[in-house]
XYZ file of C-alpha atoms in Angstrom:
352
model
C -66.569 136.024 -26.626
C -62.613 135.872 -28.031
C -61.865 133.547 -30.773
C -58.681 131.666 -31.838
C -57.590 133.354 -35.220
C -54.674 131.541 -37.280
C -53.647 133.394 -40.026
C -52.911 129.774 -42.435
C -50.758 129.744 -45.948
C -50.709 127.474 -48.738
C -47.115 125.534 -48.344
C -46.747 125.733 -52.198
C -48.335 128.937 -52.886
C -46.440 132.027 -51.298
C -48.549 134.932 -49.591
C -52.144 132.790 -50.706
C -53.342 133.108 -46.765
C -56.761 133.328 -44.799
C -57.708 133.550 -41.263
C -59.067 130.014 -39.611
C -61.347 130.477 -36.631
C -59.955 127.948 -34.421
C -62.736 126.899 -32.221
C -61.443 125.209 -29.658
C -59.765 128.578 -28.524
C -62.805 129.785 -27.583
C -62.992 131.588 -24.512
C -64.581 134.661 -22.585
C -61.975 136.831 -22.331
C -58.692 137.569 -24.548
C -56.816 136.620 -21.696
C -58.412 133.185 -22.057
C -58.246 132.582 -25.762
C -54.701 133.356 -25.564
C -53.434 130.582 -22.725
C -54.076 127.860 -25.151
C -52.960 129.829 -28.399
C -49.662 128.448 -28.935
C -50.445 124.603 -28.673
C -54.330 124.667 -30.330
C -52.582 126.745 -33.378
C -49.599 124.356 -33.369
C -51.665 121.085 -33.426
C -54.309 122.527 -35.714
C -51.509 122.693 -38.630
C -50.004 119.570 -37.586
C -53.084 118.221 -38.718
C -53.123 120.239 -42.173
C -50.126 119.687 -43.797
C -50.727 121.313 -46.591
C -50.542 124.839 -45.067
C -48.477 126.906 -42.606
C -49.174 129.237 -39.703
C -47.737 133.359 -40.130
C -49.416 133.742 -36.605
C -52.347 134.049 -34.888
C -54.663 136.714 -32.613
C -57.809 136.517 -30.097
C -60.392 138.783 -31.182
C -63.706 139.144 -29.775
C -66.954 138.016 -31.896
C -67.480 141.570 -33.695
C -64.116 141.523 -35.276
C -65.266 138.309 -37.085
C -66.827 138.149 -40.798
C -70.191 136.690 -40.578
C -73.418 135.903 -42.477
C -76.669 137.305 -41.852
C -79.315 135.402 -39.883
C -82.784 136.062 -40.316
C -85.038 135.471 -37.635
C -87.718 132.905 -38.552
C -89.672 132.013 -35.612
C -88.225 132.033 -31.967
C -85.043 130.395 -32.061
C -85.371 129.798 -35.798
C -82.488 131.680 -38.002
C -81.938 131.460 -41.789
C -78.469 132.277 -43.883
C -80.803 133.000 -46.708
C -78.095 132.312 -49.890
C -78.798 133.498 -53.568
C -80.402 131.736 -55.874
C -78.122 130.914 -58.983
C -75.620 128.189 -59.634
C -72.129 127.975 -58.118
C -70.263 129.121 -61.286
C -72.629 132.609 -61.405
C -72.075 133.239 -57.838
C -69.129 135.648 -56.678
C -68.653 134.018 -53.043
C -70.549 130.630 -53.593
C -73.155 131.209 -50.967
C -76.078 129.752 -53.050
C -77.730 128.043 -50.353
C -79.786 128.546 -47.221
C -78.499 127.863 -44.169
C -80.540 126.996 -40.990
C -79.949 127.563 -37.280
C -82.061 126.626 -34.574
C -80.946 126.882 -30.704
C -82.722 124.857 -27.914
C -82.574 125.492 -24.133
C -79.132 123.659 -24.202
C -77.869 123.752 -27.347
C -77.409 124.355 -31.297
C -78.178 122.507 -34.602
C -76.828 123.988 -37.951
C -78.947 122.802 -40.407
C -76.418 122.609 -43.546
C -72.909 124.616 -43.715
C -72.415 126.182 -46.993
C -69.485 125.881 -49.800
C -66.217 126.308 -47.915
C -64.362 126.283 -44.469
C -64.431 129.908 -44.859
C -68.424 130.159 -45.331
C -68.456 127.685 -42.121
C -66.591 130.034 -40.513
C -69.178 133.151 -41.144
C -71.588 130.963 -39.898
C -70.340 129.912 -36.737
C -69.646 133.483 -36.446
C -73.290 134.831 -37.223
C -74.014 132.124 -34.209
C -71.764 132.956 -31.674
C -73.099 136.718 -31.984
C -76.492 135.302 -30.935
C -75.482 132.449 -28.504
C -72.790 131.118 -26.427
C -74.564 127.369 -26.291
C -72.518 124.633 -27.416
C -73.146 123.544 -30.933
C -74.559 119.953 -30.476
C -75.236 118.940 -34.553
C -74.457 119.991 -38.005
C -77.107 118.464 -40.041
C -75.880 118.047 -43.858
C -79.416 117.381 -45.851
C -77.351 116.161 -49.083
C -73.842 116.042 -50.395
C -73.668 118.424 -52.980
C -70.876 121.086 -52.069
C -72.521 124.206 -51.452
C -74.458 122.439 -48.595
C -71.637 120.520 -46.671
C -67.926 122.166 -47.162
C -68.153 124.196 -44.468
C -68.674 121.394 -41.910
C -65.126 121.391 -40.437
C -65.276 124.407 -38.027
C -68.664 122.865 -36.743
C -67.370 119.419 -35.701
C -63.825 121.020 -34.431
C -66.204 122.872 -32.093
C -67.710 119.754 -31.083
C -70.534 118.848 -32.982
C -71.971 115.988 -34.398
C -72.096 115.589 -38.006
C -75.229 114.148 -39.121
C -76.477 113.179 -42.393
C -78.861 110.037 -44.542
C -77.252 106.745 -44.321
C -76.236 107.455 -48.140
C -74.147 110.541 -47.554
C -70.712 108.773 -46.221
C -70.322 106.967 -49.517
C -71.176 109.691 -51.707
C -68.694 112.108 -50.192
C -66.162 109.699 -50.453
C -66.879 109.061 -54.311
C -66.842 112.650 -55.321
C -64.630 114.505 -52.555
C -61.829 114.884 -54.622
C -64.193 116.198 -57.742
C -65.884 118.756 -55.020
C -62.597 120.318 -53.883
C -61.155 120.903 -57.144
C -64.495 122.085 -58.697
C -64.113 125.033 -55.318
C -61.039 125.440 -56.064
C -61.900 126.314 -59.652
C -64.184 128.835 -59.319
C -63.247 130.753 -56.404
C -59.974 132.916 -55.084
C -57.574 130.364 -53.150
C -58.302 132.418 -50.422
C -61.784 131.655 -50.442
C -61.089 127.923 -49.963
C -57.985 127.771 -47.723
C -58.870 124.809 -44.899
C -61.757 123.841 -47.049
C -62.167 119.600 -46.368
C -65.052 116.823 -46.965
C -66.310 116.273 -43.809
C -67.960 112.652 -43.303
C -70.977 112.243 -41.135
C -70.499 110.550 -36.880
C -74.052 109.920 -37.558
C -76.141 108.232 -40.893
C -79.915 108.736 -39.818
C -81.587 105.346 -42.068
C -85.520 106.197 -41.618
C -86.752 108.726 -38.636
C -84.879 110.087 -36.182
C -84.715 112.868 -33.502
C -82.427 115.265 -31.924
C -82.887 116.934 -28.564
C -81.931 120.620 -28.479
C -83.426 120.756 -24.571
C -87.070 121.772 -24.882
C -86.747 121.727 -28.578
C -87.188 118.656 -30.777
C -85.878 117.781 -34.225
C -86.966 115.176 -36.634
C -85.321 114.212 -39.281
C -86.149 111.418 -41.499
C -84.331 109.961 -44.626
C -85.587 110.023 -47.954
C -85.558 107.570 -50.801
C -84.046 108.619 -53.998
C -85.315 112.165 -55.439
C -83.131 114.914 -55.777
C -79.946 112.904 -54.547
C -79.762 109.385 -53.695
C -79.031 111.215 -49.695
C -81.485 113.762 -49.308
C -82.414 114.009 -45.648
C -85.449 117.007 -44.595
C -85.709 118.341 -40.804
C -88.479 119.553 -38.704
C -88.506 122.007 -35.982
C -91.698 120.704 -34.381
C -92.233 123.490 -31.960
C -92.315 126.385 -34.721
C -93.577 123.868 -37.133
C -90.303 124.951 -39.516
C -89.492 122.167 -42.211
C -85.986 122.534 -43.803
C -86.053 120.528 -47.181
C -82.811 121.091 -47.873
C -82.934 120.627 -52.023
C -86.175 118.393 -52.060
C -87.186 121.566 -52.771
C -85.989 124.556 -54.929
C -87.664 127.911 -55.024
C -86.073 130.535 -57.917
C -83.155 128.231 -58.285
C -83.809 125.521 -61.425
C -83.970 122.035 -59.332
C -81.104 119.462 -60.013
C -81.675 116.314 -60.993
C -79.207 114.020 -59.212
C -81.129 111.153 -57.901
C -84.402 109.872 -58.937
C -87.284 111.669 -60.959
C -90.037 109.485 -60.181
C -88.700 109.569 -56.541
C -88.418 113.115 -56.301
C -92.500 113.465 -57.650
C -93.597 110.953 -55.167
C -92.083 112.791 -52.426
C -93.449 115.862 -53.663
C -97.522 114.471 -53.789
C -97.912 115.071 -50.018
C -96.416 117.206 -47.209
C -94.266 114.960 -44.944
C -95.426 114.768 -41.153
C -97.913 117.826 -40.138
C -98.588 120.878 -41.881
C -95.507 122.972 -42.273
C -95.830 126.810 -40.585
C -93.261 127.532 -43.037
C -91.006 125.758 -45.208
C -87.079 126.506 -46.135
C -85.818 125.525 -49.569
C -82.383 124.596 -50.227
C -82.226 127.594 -52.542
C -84.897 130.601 -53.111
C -87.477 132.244 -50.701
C -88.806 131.031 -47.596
C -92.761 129.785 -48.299
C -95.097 129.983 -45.890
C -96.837 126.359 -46.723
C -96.188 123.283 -48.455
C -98.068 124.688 -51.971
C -96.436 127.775 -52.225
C -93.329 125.940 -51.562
C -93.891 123.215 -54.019
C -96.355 124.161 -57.090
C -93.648 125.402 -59.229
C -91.258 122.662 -58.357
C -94.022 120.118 -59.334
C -94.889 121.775 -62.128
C -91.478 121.829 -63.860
C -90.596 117.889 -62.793
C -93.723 116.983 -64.046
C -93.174 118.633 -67.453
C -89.495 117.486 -67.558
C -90.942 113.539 -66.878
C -93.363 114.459 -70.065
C -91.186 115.343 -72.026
C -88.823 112.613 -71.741
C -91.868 110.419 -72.328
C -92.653 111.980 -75.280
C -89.377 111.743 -76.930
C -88.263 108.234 -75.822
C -92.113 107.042 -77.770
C -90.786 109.127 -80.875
C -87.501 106.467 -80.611
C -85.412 109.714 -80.275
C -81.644 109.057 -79.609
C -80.458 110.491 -76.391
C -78.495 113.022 -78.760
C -81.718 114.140 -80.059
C -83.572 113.933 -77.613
C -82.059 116.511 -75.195
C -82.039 119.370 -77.274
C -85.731 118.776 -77.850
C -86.413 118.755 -74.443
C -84.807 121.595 -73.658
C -86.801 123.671 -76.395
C -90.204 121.894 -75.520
C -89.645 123.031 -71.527
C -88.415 126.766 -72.341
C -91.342 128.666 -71.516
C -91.136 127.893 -67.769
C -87.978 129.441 -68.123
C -89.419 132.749 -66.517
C -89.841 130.889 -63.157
C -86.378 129.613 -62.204
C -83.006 130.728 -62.460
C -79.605 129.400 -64.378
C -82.551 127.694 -66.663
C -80.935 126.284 -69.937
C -77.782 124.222 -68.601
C -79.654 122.754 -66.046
C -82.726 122.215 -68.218
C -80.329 120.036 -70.039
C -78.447 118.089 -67.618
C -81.565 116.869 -65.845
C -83.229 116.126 -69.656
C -80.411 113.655 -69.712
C -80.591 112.146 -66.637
C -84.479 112.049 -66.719
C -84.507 110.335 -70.420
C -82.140 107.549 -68.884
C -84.587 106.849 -65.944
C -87.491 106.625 -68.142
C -86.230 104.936 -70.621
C -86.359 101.927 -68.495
C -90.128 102.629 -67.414
């Protein structure tokens, strides 16, 4: 396999350049990927305004950066990303991917912080498969789970995502991109873009991979106000996306009391195995979840506890933070997180 490789520039920013995997020059020979070269290039940065083209190249699949996939069950790959926040990470690749190819085709199950990271991905896949790549599942809008969407749906896949995720993409798109842009080497983001979903999925849903089924179903408020989990029901492979955290401390974007409700039973059948957004694969649902539960549970306490004192919100939060330290051994970039979900939990329950 030979793919399309534009080397792309910043307009405003001389010699900041990156390769961009062009997928629709895709093709089985070099011969092939280079009939089309010219025009897919040309309308490709048509398209992208902000950046220019200083050439391009065919080069086969091994030529290509990619991520590692780890085999899960047949068919069944993770990108297993590290655990730690965006701002401690050195290529933001915090999250775990999924891939999981059917008799005709391909889902990606989330697509990491950047075009770039897509990129890797689509990379790691094509070195495994030549099916087309039917869906790119996005399980929640923060960044490091859908930035690298682009390459997937210029490949020809449907993006697909909870009936919540359109809006808040749009709200915070311009927040995301700068926040990428902040943290990482320009050349790290070059291409990067918010990708909106073709496809909101409002309760249950599935997606045919040929011989291979995929639910997905739509949550209610927990970690996000868009969280969305999927199910491989032939190797019985549940990817929560961030429902659930494993090593990494959980985020509190959405709703507390949601996100323990959702957590008191495993959804559908019993899960062979379970993939986090962030942190180890578990082998069950209580392995996956006791620590999770543990720490929401105390968080929801302690917010209790201080909004019965009549603690200010001020005050509050830094008491929180103290009274919750000693899980601190469990999880990962503990303290500022400890403190941005004491705040958000203290204004939910303050309402109870």
């Amino acid at each position: 396999m030979f793919h399309l490789i534009l080397t792309a520039c910043l307009a405003t920013s001389s010699g900041v350049c990156a390769p961009m995997l062009l997928p629709e020059g895709e093709a089985r020979d070099q011969a092939g990927c280079a009939a089309g070269a010219d025009r897919i290039a040309a309308d490709w940065l048509a398209s992208h305004p902000d950046l220019t083209g200083e050439g391009h190249a065919c080069l086969p699949n091994d030529r290509l950066e990619a991520l590692e996939l780890h085999p899960l069950a047949p068919g069944v790959f993770v990108s297993s990303g590290s655990p730690v926040q965006l701002e401690d990470s050195a290529d933001g690749h915090i999250a775990n991917l999924g891939v999981v190819i059917g008799a005709d085709s391909v889902a990606v199950i989330d697509a990491g912080v950047s075009r770039r990271q897509g990129q890797q991905l689509y990379a790691a896949i094509r070195a495994r498969t030549g099916k087309p790549i039917s869906h790119v599942i996005l399980t929640h809008m923060h960044p490091d789970h859908v930035l690298g969407a682009s390459v997937f749906r210029e490949a020809g896949a449907q993006v697909v995502g909870h009936h919540a995720l359109p809006l808040a993409l749009e709200m915070r798109a311009g927040g995301y991109l700068d926040g990428i842009a902040r943290l990482f080497p320009p050349e790290q983001v070059i291409g990067t873009e918010v990708t909106l979903p073709d496809r909101v999925v409002n309760g249950r849903e599935q997606i045919d991979l040929g011989d291979r089924v995929l639910t997905l179903q739509a949550v209610d408020p927990a970690h996000t106000d868009n969280d969305l989990w999927v199910r491989d029901e032939i190797s019985g492979t549940l990817f929560s996306g961030d429902l659930i955290f494993r090593k990494l401390t959980p985020v509190l974007d959405g709703s507390l009391l949601g996100w323990l409700q959702w957590l008191e039973a495993p959804p559908g059948a019993p899960a062979q195995r379970v993939v986090p957004g962030h942190g180890p694969v578990a082998s069950g649902w209580q392995e996956a979840v006791m620590l999770q539960t543990q720490f929401l549970k105390a968080l929801a306490e302690a917010a209790r506890g201080q909004i019965s004192a009549g603690a200010p919100l001020s005050e509050a939060v830094p008491n929180m933070v103290e009274s919750l330290k000693e899980m601190q051994g469990n999880w990962t970039s503990f303290p500022a997180t400890v403190a941005r979900n004491a705040t958000a939990a203290y204004k939910e329950l303050e309402w109870e």
